[in-house]
mmCIF file with all atom_site columns, C-alpha atoms in Angstrom:
data_model
loop_
_atom_site.group_PDB
_atom_site.id
_atom_site.type_symbol
_atom_site.label_atom_id
_atom_site.label_alt_id
_atom_site.label_comp_id
_atom_site.label_asym_id
_atom_site.label_entity_id
_atom_site.label_seq_id
_atom_site.pdbx_PDB_ins_code
_atom_site.Cartn_x
_atom_site.Cartn_y
_atom_site.Cartn_z
_atom_site.occupancy
_atom_site.B_iso_or_equiv
_atom_site.pdbx_formal_charge
_atom_site.auth_seq_id
_atom_site.auth_comp_id
_atom_site.auth_asym_id
_atom_site.auth_atom_id
_atom_site.pdbx_PDB_model_num
ATOM 1  C CA . LYS A 1 1  ? -4.075  -14.643 21.501 1.00 64.00 ? 11 LYS A CA 1
ATOM 2  C CA . VAL A 1 2  ? -5.285  -17.147 18.125 1.00 70.00 ? 12 VAL A CA 1
ATOM 3  C CA . ALA A 1 3  ? -8.775  -15.751 17.674 1.00 69.00 ? 13 ALA A CA 1
ATOM 4  C CA . THR A 1 4  ? -11.128 -12.944 18.327 1.00 76.00 ? 14 THR A CA 1
ATOM 5  C CA . ASN A 1 5  ? -14.666 -13.638 19.240 1.00 79.00 ? 15 ASN A CA 1
ATOM 6  C CA . LEU A 1 6  ? -16.666 -11.280 17.253 1.00 79.00 ? 16 LEU A CA 1
ATOM 7  C CA . GLY A 1 7  ? -19.999 -12.414 18.701 1.00 80.00 ? 17 GLY A CA 1
ATOM 8  C CA . VAL A 1 8  ? -23.060 -13.615 17.487 1.00 79.00 ? 18 VAL A CA 1
ATOM 9  C CA . ARG A 1 9  ? -25.067 -12.246 14.768 1.00 78.00 ? 19 ARG A CA 1
ATOM 10 C CA . LYS A 1 10 ? -28.179 -13.292 13.249 1.00 80.00 ? 20 LYS A CA 1
ATOM 11 C CA . ALA A 1 11 ? -28.793 -13.216 9.713  1.00 81.00 ? 21 ALA A CA 1
ATOM 12 C CA . PRO A 1 12 ? -31.676 -14.885 7.212  1.00 85.00 ? 22 PRO A CA 1
ATOM 13 C CA . PHE A 1 13 ? -29.460 -17.696 5.760  1.00 83.00 ? 23 PHE A CA 1
ATOM 14 C CA . TYR A 1 14 ? -31.275 -20.633 4.622  1.00 86.00 ? 24 TYR A CA 1
ATOM 15 C CA . VAL A 1 15 ? -28.909 -23.206 6.566  1.00 82.00 ? 25 VAL A CA 1
ATOM 16 C CA . LEU A 1 16 ? -30.131 -21.652 9.620  1.00 82.00 ? 26 LEU A CA 1
ATOM 17 C CA . PHE A 1 17 ? -33.722 -20.945 9.414  1.00 85.00 ? 27 PHE A CA 1
ATOM 18 C CA . GLY A 1 18 ? -34.610 -23.795 6.828  1.00 88.00 ? 28 GLY A CA 1
ATOM 19 C CA . ALA A 1 19 ? -32.997 -26.668 8.969  1.00 86.00 ? 29 ALA A CA 1
ATOM 20 C CA . ALA A 1 20 ? -35.410 -29.030 10.997 1.00 89.00 ? 30 ALA A CA 1
ATOM 21 C CA . MET A 1 21 ? -33.125 -28.871 13.892 1.00 85.00 ? 31 MET A CA 1
ATOM 22 C CA . PRO A 1 22 ? -30.840 -26.463 15.828 1.00 81.00 ? 32 PRO A CA 1
ATOM 23 C CA . ALA A 1 23 ? -28.444 -24.847 13.618 1.00 83.00 ? 33 ALA A CA 1
ATOM 24 C CA . VAL A 1 24 ? -25.372 -22.767 13.632 1.00 83.00 ? 34 VAL A CA 1
ATOM 25 C CA . LEU A 1 25 ? -22.881 -21.335 10.848 1.00 86.00 ? 35 LEU A CA 1
ATOM 26 C CA . VAL A 1 26 ? -19.650 -21.156 12.037 1.00 88.00 ? 36 VAL A CA 1
ATOM 27 C CA . GLU A 1 27 ? -17.112 -18.696 10.610 1.00 86.00 ? 37 GLU A CA 1
ATOM 28 C CA . ALA A 1 28 ? -13.822 -19.678 12.152 1.00 87.00 ? 38 ALA A CA 1
ATOM 29 C CA . SER A 1 29 ? -11.507 -17.787 10.389 1.00 90.00 ? 39 SER A CA 1
ATOM 30 C CA . PHE A 1 30 ? -11.036 -15.290 7.599  1.00 90.00 ? 40 PHE A CA 1
ATOM 31 C CA . ILE A 1 31 ? -9.032  -16.833 4.469  1.00 92.00 ? 41 ILE A CA 1
ATOM 32 C CA . THR A 1 32 ? -8.610  -13.170 3.135  1.00 94.00 ? 42 THR A CA 1
ATOM 33 C CA . ASN A 1 33 ? -6.594  -12.424 6.174  1.00 92.00 ? 43 ASN A CA 1
ATOM 34 C CA . PRO A 1 34 ? -2.985  -13.731 5.509  1.00 94.00 ? 44 PRO A CA 1
ATOM 35 C CA . TYR A 1 35 ? -2.317  -14.616 8.980  1.00 93.00 ? 45 TYR A CA 1
ATOM 36 C CA . GLU A 1 36 ? -5.506  -16.507 9.691  1.00 92.00 ? 46 GLU A CA 1
ATOM 37 C CA . GLU A 1 37 ? -4.808  -18.337 6.216  1.00 94.00 ? 47 GLU A CA 1
ATOM 38 C CA . LYS A 1 38 ? -1.345  -19.474 7.568  1.00 95.00 ? 48 LYS A CA 1
ATOM 39 C CA . LEU A 1 39 ? -3.179  -20.747 10.675 1.00 94.00 ? 49 LEU A CA 1
ATOM 40 C CA . LEU A 1 40 ? -5.895  -22.767 8.648  1.00 94.00 ? 50 LEU A CA 1
ATOM 41 C CA . ARG A 1 41 ? -2.870  -24.462 7.092  1.00 96.00 ? 51 ARG A CA 1
ATOM 42 C CA . THR A 1 42 ? -2.028  -25.743 10.303 1.00 96.00 ? 52 THR A CA 1
ATOM 43 C CA . ASP A 1 43 ? -3.389  -29.073 11.997 1.00 97.00 ? 53 ASP A CA 1
ATOM 44 C CA . TRP A 1 44 ? -3.186  -27.633 15.290 1.00 96.00 ? 54 TRP A CA 1
ATOM 45 C CA . TYR A 1 45 ? -5.116  -24.813 14.600 1.00 95.00 ? 55 TYR A CA 1
ATOM 46 C CA . CYS A 1 46 ? -7.883  -26.581 12.806 1.00 95.00 ? 56 CYS A CA 1
ATOM 47 C CA . ASN A 1 47 ? -7.979  -29.142 15.630 1.00 97.00 ? 57 ASN A CA 1
ATOM 48 C CA . LEU A 1 48 ? -8.445  -26.117 18.089 1.00 94.00 ? 58 LEU A CA 1
ATOM 49 C CA . VAL A 1 49 ? -11.379 -24.685 16.014 1.00 93.00 ? 59 VAL A CA 1
ATOM 50 C CA . ALA A 1 50 ? -12.822 -28.233 15.881 1.00 95.00 ? 60 ALA A CA 1
ATOM 51 C CA . ARG A 1 51 ? -12.490 -29.054 19.501 1.00 96.00 ? 61 ARG A CA 1
ATOM 52 C CA . ALA A 1 52 ? -14.190 -25.270 20.059 1.00 92.00 ? 62 ALA A CA 1
ATOM 53 C CA . ILE A 1 53 ? -17.069 -26.192 18.048 1.00 93.00 ? 63 ILE A CA 1
ATOM 54 C CA . TYR A 1 54 ? -17.184 -29.515 19.582 1.00 95.00 ? 64 TYR A CA 1
ATOM 55 C CA . GLU A 1 55 ? -17.164 -28.084 23.443 1.00 94.00 ? 65 GLU A CA 1
ATOM 56 C CA . GLY A 1 56 ? -19.832 -25.304 21.958 1.00 90.00 ? 66 GLY A CA 1
ATOM 57 C CA . ILE A 1 57 ? -22.012 -28.033 20.965 1.00 91.00 ? 67 ILE A CA 1
ATOM 58 C CA . VAL A 1 58 ? -21.797 -29.904 23.950 1.00 93.00 ? 68 VAL A CA 1
ATOM 59 C CA . ASN A 1 59 ? -22.508 -26.910 26.137 1.00 92.00 ? 69 ASN A CA 1
ATOM 60 C CA . TYR A 1 60 ? -25.385 -26.409 24.249 1.00 89.00 ? 70 TYR A CA 1
ATOM 61 C CA . ILE A 1 61 ? -26.717 -30.162 24.737 1.00 89.00 ? 71 ILE A CA 1
ATOM 62 C CA . ASP A 1 62 ? -26.129 -29.870 28.440 1.00 91.00 ? 72 ASP A CA 1
ATOM 63 C CA . ARG A 1 63 ? -27.987 -26.452 28.973 1.00 89.00 ? 73 ARG A CA 1
ATOM 64 C CA . SER A 1 64 ? -30.990 -27.779 26.970 1.00 87.00 ? 74 SER A CA 1
ATOM 65 C CA . LYS A 1 65 ? -31.037 -31.037 29.267 1.00 84.00 ? 75 LYS A CA 1
ATOM 66 C CA . THR A 1 66 ? -30.743 -28.614 32.179 1.00 82.00 ? 76 THR A CA 1
ATOM 67 C CA . ALA A 1 67 ? -33.719 -26.533 30.899 1.00 80.00 ? 77 ALA A CA 1
ATOM 68 C CA . LEU A 1 68 ? -35.525 -29.678 29.940 1.00 76.00 ? 78 LEU A CA 1
ATOM 69 C CA . TYR A 1 69 ? -35.256 -31.875 32.855 1.00 81.00 ? 79 TYR A CA 1
ATOM 70 C CA . GLY A 1 70 ? -33.681 -29.494 35.616 1.00 78.00 ? 80 GLY A CA 1
ATOM 71 C CA . LYS A 1 71 ? -29.972 -30.990 35.485 1.00 66.00 ? 81 LYS A CA 1
ATOM 72 C CA . ALA A 1 72 ? -27.516 -32.093 33.255 1.00 52.00 ? 82 ALA A CA 1
ATOM 73 C CA . ASP A 1 73 ? -26.207 -35.726 32.901 1.00 55.00 ? 83 ASP A CA 1
#
């Protein structure tokens, strides 16, 4: 297991509540954790994190379309 899902938390960050569109703040790893710092230095881990963020965005868009139009493309 490469990463642990710490769940969703809410906080009053301006980057979140001040945005004029849906926004998310991703904390993918902790640089203060020596193991995670090493992972962040590898291309494969950065690509893994980027892919997971991408898939989350696509999932959000698909669910939004379903909620608005009754089906996803």
